[in-house]
Amino acid sequence: MSEKADQVDVSTTTLWHTFSVRDADAMTAWLGAIGFREHATHRDEQDPSVVVHAEWAWPGGGGIMFGSERADGALAGTGPAAAYLVSSDPDTVFEAAVAAGATVVRPMVDQDYGGRGGSVTDPEGNHWSFGSYQPS
């Protein structure tokens, strides 16, 4: 397990988006680059490149759990996935995502219904939308 000194309190997080990845090291680097914070990462003792279970928190609430694709099919059929992340500065998150290897799907624009948003696909093909719109 990986321990973080600045660990996020996730004790009240009740929604965890879950998916599998082909390259766990690349995904953890990408998630860190866009602002997720590692809460826990458990790796296979025989093959540390394999993530058995990981928990990463999004600032302000919410989180994701993921693991490496495995031959036993434990996380089969979970991707590509999609998520919407609310941010007070979505342009910065969007730019960080692109700089870390994401592909632009929809550039950042002001939305008719409020807020600003855009979307990308990460290096694994998952769709991420970043926006300032917070449903009320």
PDB file of C-alpha atoms in Angstrom:
ATOM      1  CA  MET A   1       0.000   0.000   0.000  1.00  0.00           C
ATOM      2  CA  SER A   2       1.128   3.514  -0.673  1.00  0.00           C
ATOM      3  CA  GLU A   3       0.862   5.960   2.230  1.00  0.00           C
ATOM      4  CA  LYS A   4       0.409   9.687   1.673  1.00  0.00           C
ATOM      5  CA  ALA A   5       1.264  12.301   4.312  1.00  0.00           C
ATOM      6  CA  ASP A   6      -1.433  14.633   2.974  1.00  0.00           C
ATOM      7  CA  GLN A   7      -4.115  11.963   2.790  1.00  0.00           C
ATOM      8  CA  VAL A   8      -7.661  13.084   2.076  1.00  0.00           C
ATOM      9  CA  ASP A   9     -10.461  12.189   4.481  1.00  0.00           C
ATOM     10  CA  VAL A  10     -12.820  10.032   2.431  1.00  0.00           C
ATOM     11  CA  SER A  11     -14.877   8.755   5.346  1.00  0.00           C
ATOM     12  CA  THR A  12     -18.023  10.528   4.096  1.00  0.00           C
ATOM     13  CA  THR A  13     -17.538   9.805   0.389  1.00  0.00           C
ATOM     14  CA  THR A  14     -20.460   7.676  -0.717  1.00  0.00           C
ATOM     15  CA  LEU A  15     -20.060   7.635  -4.500  1.00  0.00           C
ATOM     16  CA  TRP A  16     -17.008   5.951  -5.999  1.00  0.00           C
ATOM     17  CA  HIS A  17     -16.678   5.789  -9.775  1.00  0.00           C
ATOM     18  CA  THR A  18     -14.999   2.442 -10.577  1.00  0.00           C
ATOM     19  CA  PHE A  19     -13.128   1.194 -13.632  1.00  0.00           C
ATOM     20  CA  SER A  20     -10.175  -0.884 -14.767  1.00  0.00           C
ATOM     21  CA  VAL A  21      -7.011   0.266 -16.529  1.00  0.00           C
ATOM     22  CA  ARG A  22      -4.406  -1.299 -18.799  1.00  0.00           C
ATOM     23  CA  ASP A  23      -1.485   0.803 -17.502  1.00  0.00           C
ATOM     24  CA  ALA A  24      -1.909   1.615 -13.815  1.00  0.00           C
ATOM     25  CA  ASP A  25       1.319   3.614 -13.547  1.00  0.00           C
ATOM     26  CA  ALA A  26       0.346   5.872 -16.455  1.00  0.00           C
ATOM     27  CA  MET A  27      -3.156   6.329 -15.017  1.00  0.00           C
ATOM     28  CA  THR A  28      -1.915   7.245 -11.542  1.00  0.00           C
ATOM     29  CA  ALA A  29       0.431   9.833 -13.089  1.00  0.00           C
ATOM     30  CA  TRP A  30      -2.445  11.259 -15.170  1.00  0.00           C
ATOM     31  CA  LEU A  31      -4.848  11.388 -12.222  1.00  0.00           C
ATOM     32  CA  GLY A  32      -2.262  13.177 -10.089  1.00  0.00           C
ATOM     33  CA  ALA A  33      -1.604  15.678 -12.881  1.00  0.00           C
ATOM     34  CA  ILE A  34      -5.271  16.722 -13.057  1.00  0.00           C
ATOM     35  CA  GLY A  35      -5.705  17.101  -9.305  1.00  0.00           C
ATOM     36  CA  PHE A  36      -6.852  13.776  -7.883  1.00  0.00           C
ATOM     37  CA  ARG A  37      -5.141  12.853  -4.628  1.00  0.00           C
ATOM     38  CA  GLU A  38      -4.103   9.331  -3.801  1.00  0.00           C
ATOM     39  CA  HIS A  39      -5.828   7.887  -0.762  1.00  0.00           C
ATOM     40  CA  ALA A  40      -4.642   4.287  -1.063  1.00  0.00           C
ATOM     41  CA  THR A  41      -3.011   2.092  -3.683  1.00  0.00           C
ATOM     42  CA  HIS A  42      -2.579  -1.645  -3.142  1.00  0.00           C
ATOM     43  CA  ARG A  43      -0.231  -3.389  -5.564  1.00  0.00           C
ATOM     44  CA  ASP A  44       0.355  -7.052  -6.322  1.00  0.00           C
ATOM     45  CA  GLU A  45       3.317  -8.260  -4.249  1.00  0.00           C
ATOM     46  CA  GLN A  46       4.672 -10.406  -7.110  1.00  0.00           C
ATOM     47  CA  ASP A  47       4.156  -7.750  -9.786  1.00  0.00           C
ATOM     48  CA  PRO A  48       4.150  -4.162  -8.453  1.00  0.00           C
ATOM     49  CA  SER A  49       3.039  -2.840 -11.862  1.00  0.00           C
ATOM     50  CA  VAL A  50      -0.372  -4.413 -11.150  1.00  0.00           C
ATOM     51  CA  VAL A  51      -2.758  -2.373  -9.014  1.00  0.00           C
ATOM     52  CA  VAL A  52      -5.115  -4.682  -7.151  1.00  0.00           C
ATOM     53  CA  HIS A  53      -7.164  -1.821  -5.691  1.00  0.00           C
ATOM     54  CA  ALA A  54      -6.693   1.958  -5.659  1.00  0.00           C
ATOM     55  CA  GLU A  55      -8.697   4.827  -4.148  1.00  0.00           C
ATOM     56  CA  TRP A  56      -8.129   8.389  -5.368  1.00  0.00           C
ATOM     57  CA  ALA A  57     -10.089  11.388  -4.063  1.00  0.00           C
ATOM     58  CA  TRP A  58     -11.330  14.422  -5.984  1.00  0.00           C
ATOM     59  CA  PRO A  59     -10.953  17.734  -4.083  1.00  0.00           C
ATOM     60  CA  GLY A  60     -14.290  18.844  -2.681  1.00  0.00           C
ATOM     61  CA  GLY A  61     -15.752  15.349  -2.587  1.00  0.00           C
ATOM     62  CA  GLY A  62     -16.119  12.182  -4.571  1.00  0.00           C
ATOM     63  CA  GLY A  63     -13.583   9.670  -5.644  1.00  0.00           C
ATOM     64  CA  ILE A  64     -12.623   6.859  -7.938  1.00  0.00           C
ATOM     65  CA  MET A  65     -11.556   3.289  -7.366  1.00  0.00           C
ATOM     66  CA  PHE A  66      -9.652   1.396 -10.006  1.00  0.00           C
ATOM     67  CA  GLY A  67      -7.439  -1.568 -10.594  1.00  0.00           C
ATOM     68  CA  SER A  68      -5.421  -3.146 -13.334  1.00  0.00           C
ATOM     69  CA  GLU A  69      -7.232  -5.292 -15.877  1.00  0.00           C
ATOM     70  CA  ARG A  70      -6.780  -8.867 -14.707  1.00  0.00           C
ATOM     71  CA  ALA A  71      -6.899 -12.249 -16.391  1.00  0.00           C
ATOM     72  CA  ASP A  72      -9.512 -13.462 -13.871  1.00  0.00           C
ATOM     73  CA  GLY A  73     -11.977 -10.909 -15.282  1.00  0.00           C
ATOM     74  CA  ALA A  74     -12.564  -9.262 -11.880  1.00  0.00           C
ATOM     75  CA  LEU A  75     -12.732  -5.795 -13.475  1.00  0.00           C
ATOM     76  CA  ALA A  76     -13.690  -6.788 -17.002  1.00  0.00           C
ATOM     77  CA  GLY A  77     -16.080  -4.653 -19.018  1.00  0.00           C
ATOM     78  CA  THR A  78     -15.761  -1.466 -16.973  1.00  0.00           C
ATOM     79  CA  GLY A  79     -14.298   0.819 -19.598  1.00  0.00           C
ATOM     80  CA  PRO A  80     -14.132   3.033 -21.248  1.00  0.00           C
ATOM     81  CA  ALA A  81     -15.840   4.978 -18.489  1.00  0.00           C
ATOM     82  CA  ALA A  82     -17.104   8.561 -18.209  1.00  0.00           C
ATOM     83  CA  ALA A  83     -17.158  11.108 -15.374  1.00  0.00           C
ATOM     84  CA  TYR A  84     -17.999  14.772 -14.788  1.00  0.00           C
ATOM     85  CA  LEU A  85     -15.740  16.644 -12.345  1.00  0.00           C
ATOM     86  CA  VAL A  86     -16.832  19.947 -10.844  1.00  0.00           C
ATOM     87  CA  SER A  87     -14.038  22.462 -10.362  1.00  0.00           C
ATOM     88  CA  SER A  88     -13.911  26.139  -9.441  1.00  0.00           C
ATOM     89  CA  ASP A  89     -11.228  26.449 -12.142  1.00  0.00           C
ATOM     90  CA  PRO A  90     -12.129  23.937 -14.871  1.00  0.00           C
ATOM     91  CA  ASP A  91      -9.878  25.609 -17.458  1.00  0.00           C
ATOM     92  CA  THR A  92      -6.798  24.819 -15.375  1.00  0.00           C
ATOM     93  CA  VAL A  93      -7.878  21.190 -14.859  1.00  0.00           C
ATOM     94  CA  PHE A  94      -8.642  20.863 -18.580  1.00  0.00           C
ATOM     95  CA  GLU A  95      -5.235  22.287 -19.548  1.00  0.00           C
ATOM     96  CA  ALA A  96      -3.478  19.967 -17.069  1.00  0.00           C
ATOM     97  CA  ALA A  97      -5.336  16.972 -18.515  1.00  0.00           C
ATOM     98  CA  VAL A  98      -4.277  17.829 -22.066  1.00  0.00           C
ATOM     99  CA  ALA A  99      -0.685  18.490 -20.978  1.00  0.00           C
ATOM    100  CA  ALA A 100      -0.650  15.062 -19.305  1.00  0.00           C
ATOM    101  CA  GLY A 101      -1.709  13.293 -22.522  1.00  0.00           C
ATOM    102  CA  ALA A 102      -5.486  13.643 -22.840  1.00  0.00           C
ATOM    103  CA  THR A 103      -7.187  14.173 -26.195  1.00  0.00           C
ATOM    104  CA  VAL A 104      -9.656  17.046 -26.519  1.00  0.00           C
ATOM    105  CA  VAL A 105     -13.214  15.916 -27.253  1.00  0.00           C
ATOM    106  CA  ARG A 106     -14.942  19.246 -26.649  1.00  0.00           C
ATOM    107  CA  PRO A 107     -13.013  22.456 -25.938  1.00  0.00           C
ATOM    108  CA  MET A 108     -13.845  24.568 -22.896  1.00  0.00           C
ATOM    109  CA  VAL A 109     -16.913  26.756 -23.542  1.00  0.00           C
ATOM    110  CA  ASP A 110     -19.437  28.756 -21.555  1.00  0.00           C
ATOM    111  CA  GLN A 111     -22.615  26.670 -21.241  1.00  0.00           C
ATOM    112  CA  ASP A 112     -26.119  28.029 -21.929  1.00  0.00           C
ATOM    113  CA  TYR A 113     -27.367  26.385 -18.705  1.00  0.00           C
ATOM    114  CA  GLY A 114     -24.607  27.960 -16.606  1.00  0.00           C
ATOM    115  CA  GLY A 115     -20.986  27.353 -15.866  1.00  0.00           C
ATOM    116  CA  ARG A 116     -18.139  26.525 -18.167  1.00  0.00           C
ATOM    117  CA  GLY A 117     -17.062  23.104 -19.348  1.00  0.00           C
ATOM    118  CA  GLY A 118     -15.168  20.899 -21.740  1.00  0.00           C
ATOM    119  CA  SER A 119     -14.200  17.262 -22.116  1.00  0.00           C
ATOM    120  CA  VAL A 120     -11.283  15.000 -22.968  1.00  0.00           C
ATOM    121  CA  THR A 121     -10.403  11.346 -23.220  1.00  0.00           C
ATOM    122  CA  ASP A 122      -7.578  10.123 -21.014  1.00  0.00           C
ATOM    123  CA  PRO A 123      -4.770   7.881 -22.342  1.00  0.00           C
ATOM    124  CA  GLU A 124      -6.963   4.823 -21.585  1.00  0.00           C
ATOM    125  CA  GLY A 125      -9.910   6.161 -23.617  1.00  0.00           C
ATOM    126  CA  ASN A 126     -12.093   7.182 -20.652  1.00  0.00           C
ATOM    127  CA  HIS A 127     -14.188  10.322 -21.144  1.00  0.00           C
ATOM    128  CA  TRP A 128     -13.734  13.116 -18.585  1.00  0.00           C
ATOM    129  CA  SER A 129     -15.767  16.321 -18.513  1.00  0.00           C
ATOM    130  CA  PHE A 130     -14.550  19.245 -16.414  1.00  0.00           C
ATOM    131  CA  GLY A 131     -16.846  22.089 -15.525  1.00  0.00           C
ATOM    132  CA  SER A 132     -17.801  24.763 -13.066  1.00  0.00           C
ATOM    133  CA  TYR A 133     -21.521  23.926 -13.278  1.00  0.00           C
ATOM    134  CA  GLN A 134     -22.705  22.512  -9.955  1.00  0.00           C
ATOM    135  CA  PRO A 135     -26.261  21.159  -9.966  1.00  0.00           C
ATOM    136  CA  SER A 136     -28.345  22.608  -7.157  1.00  0.00           C
TER     137      SER A 136
END
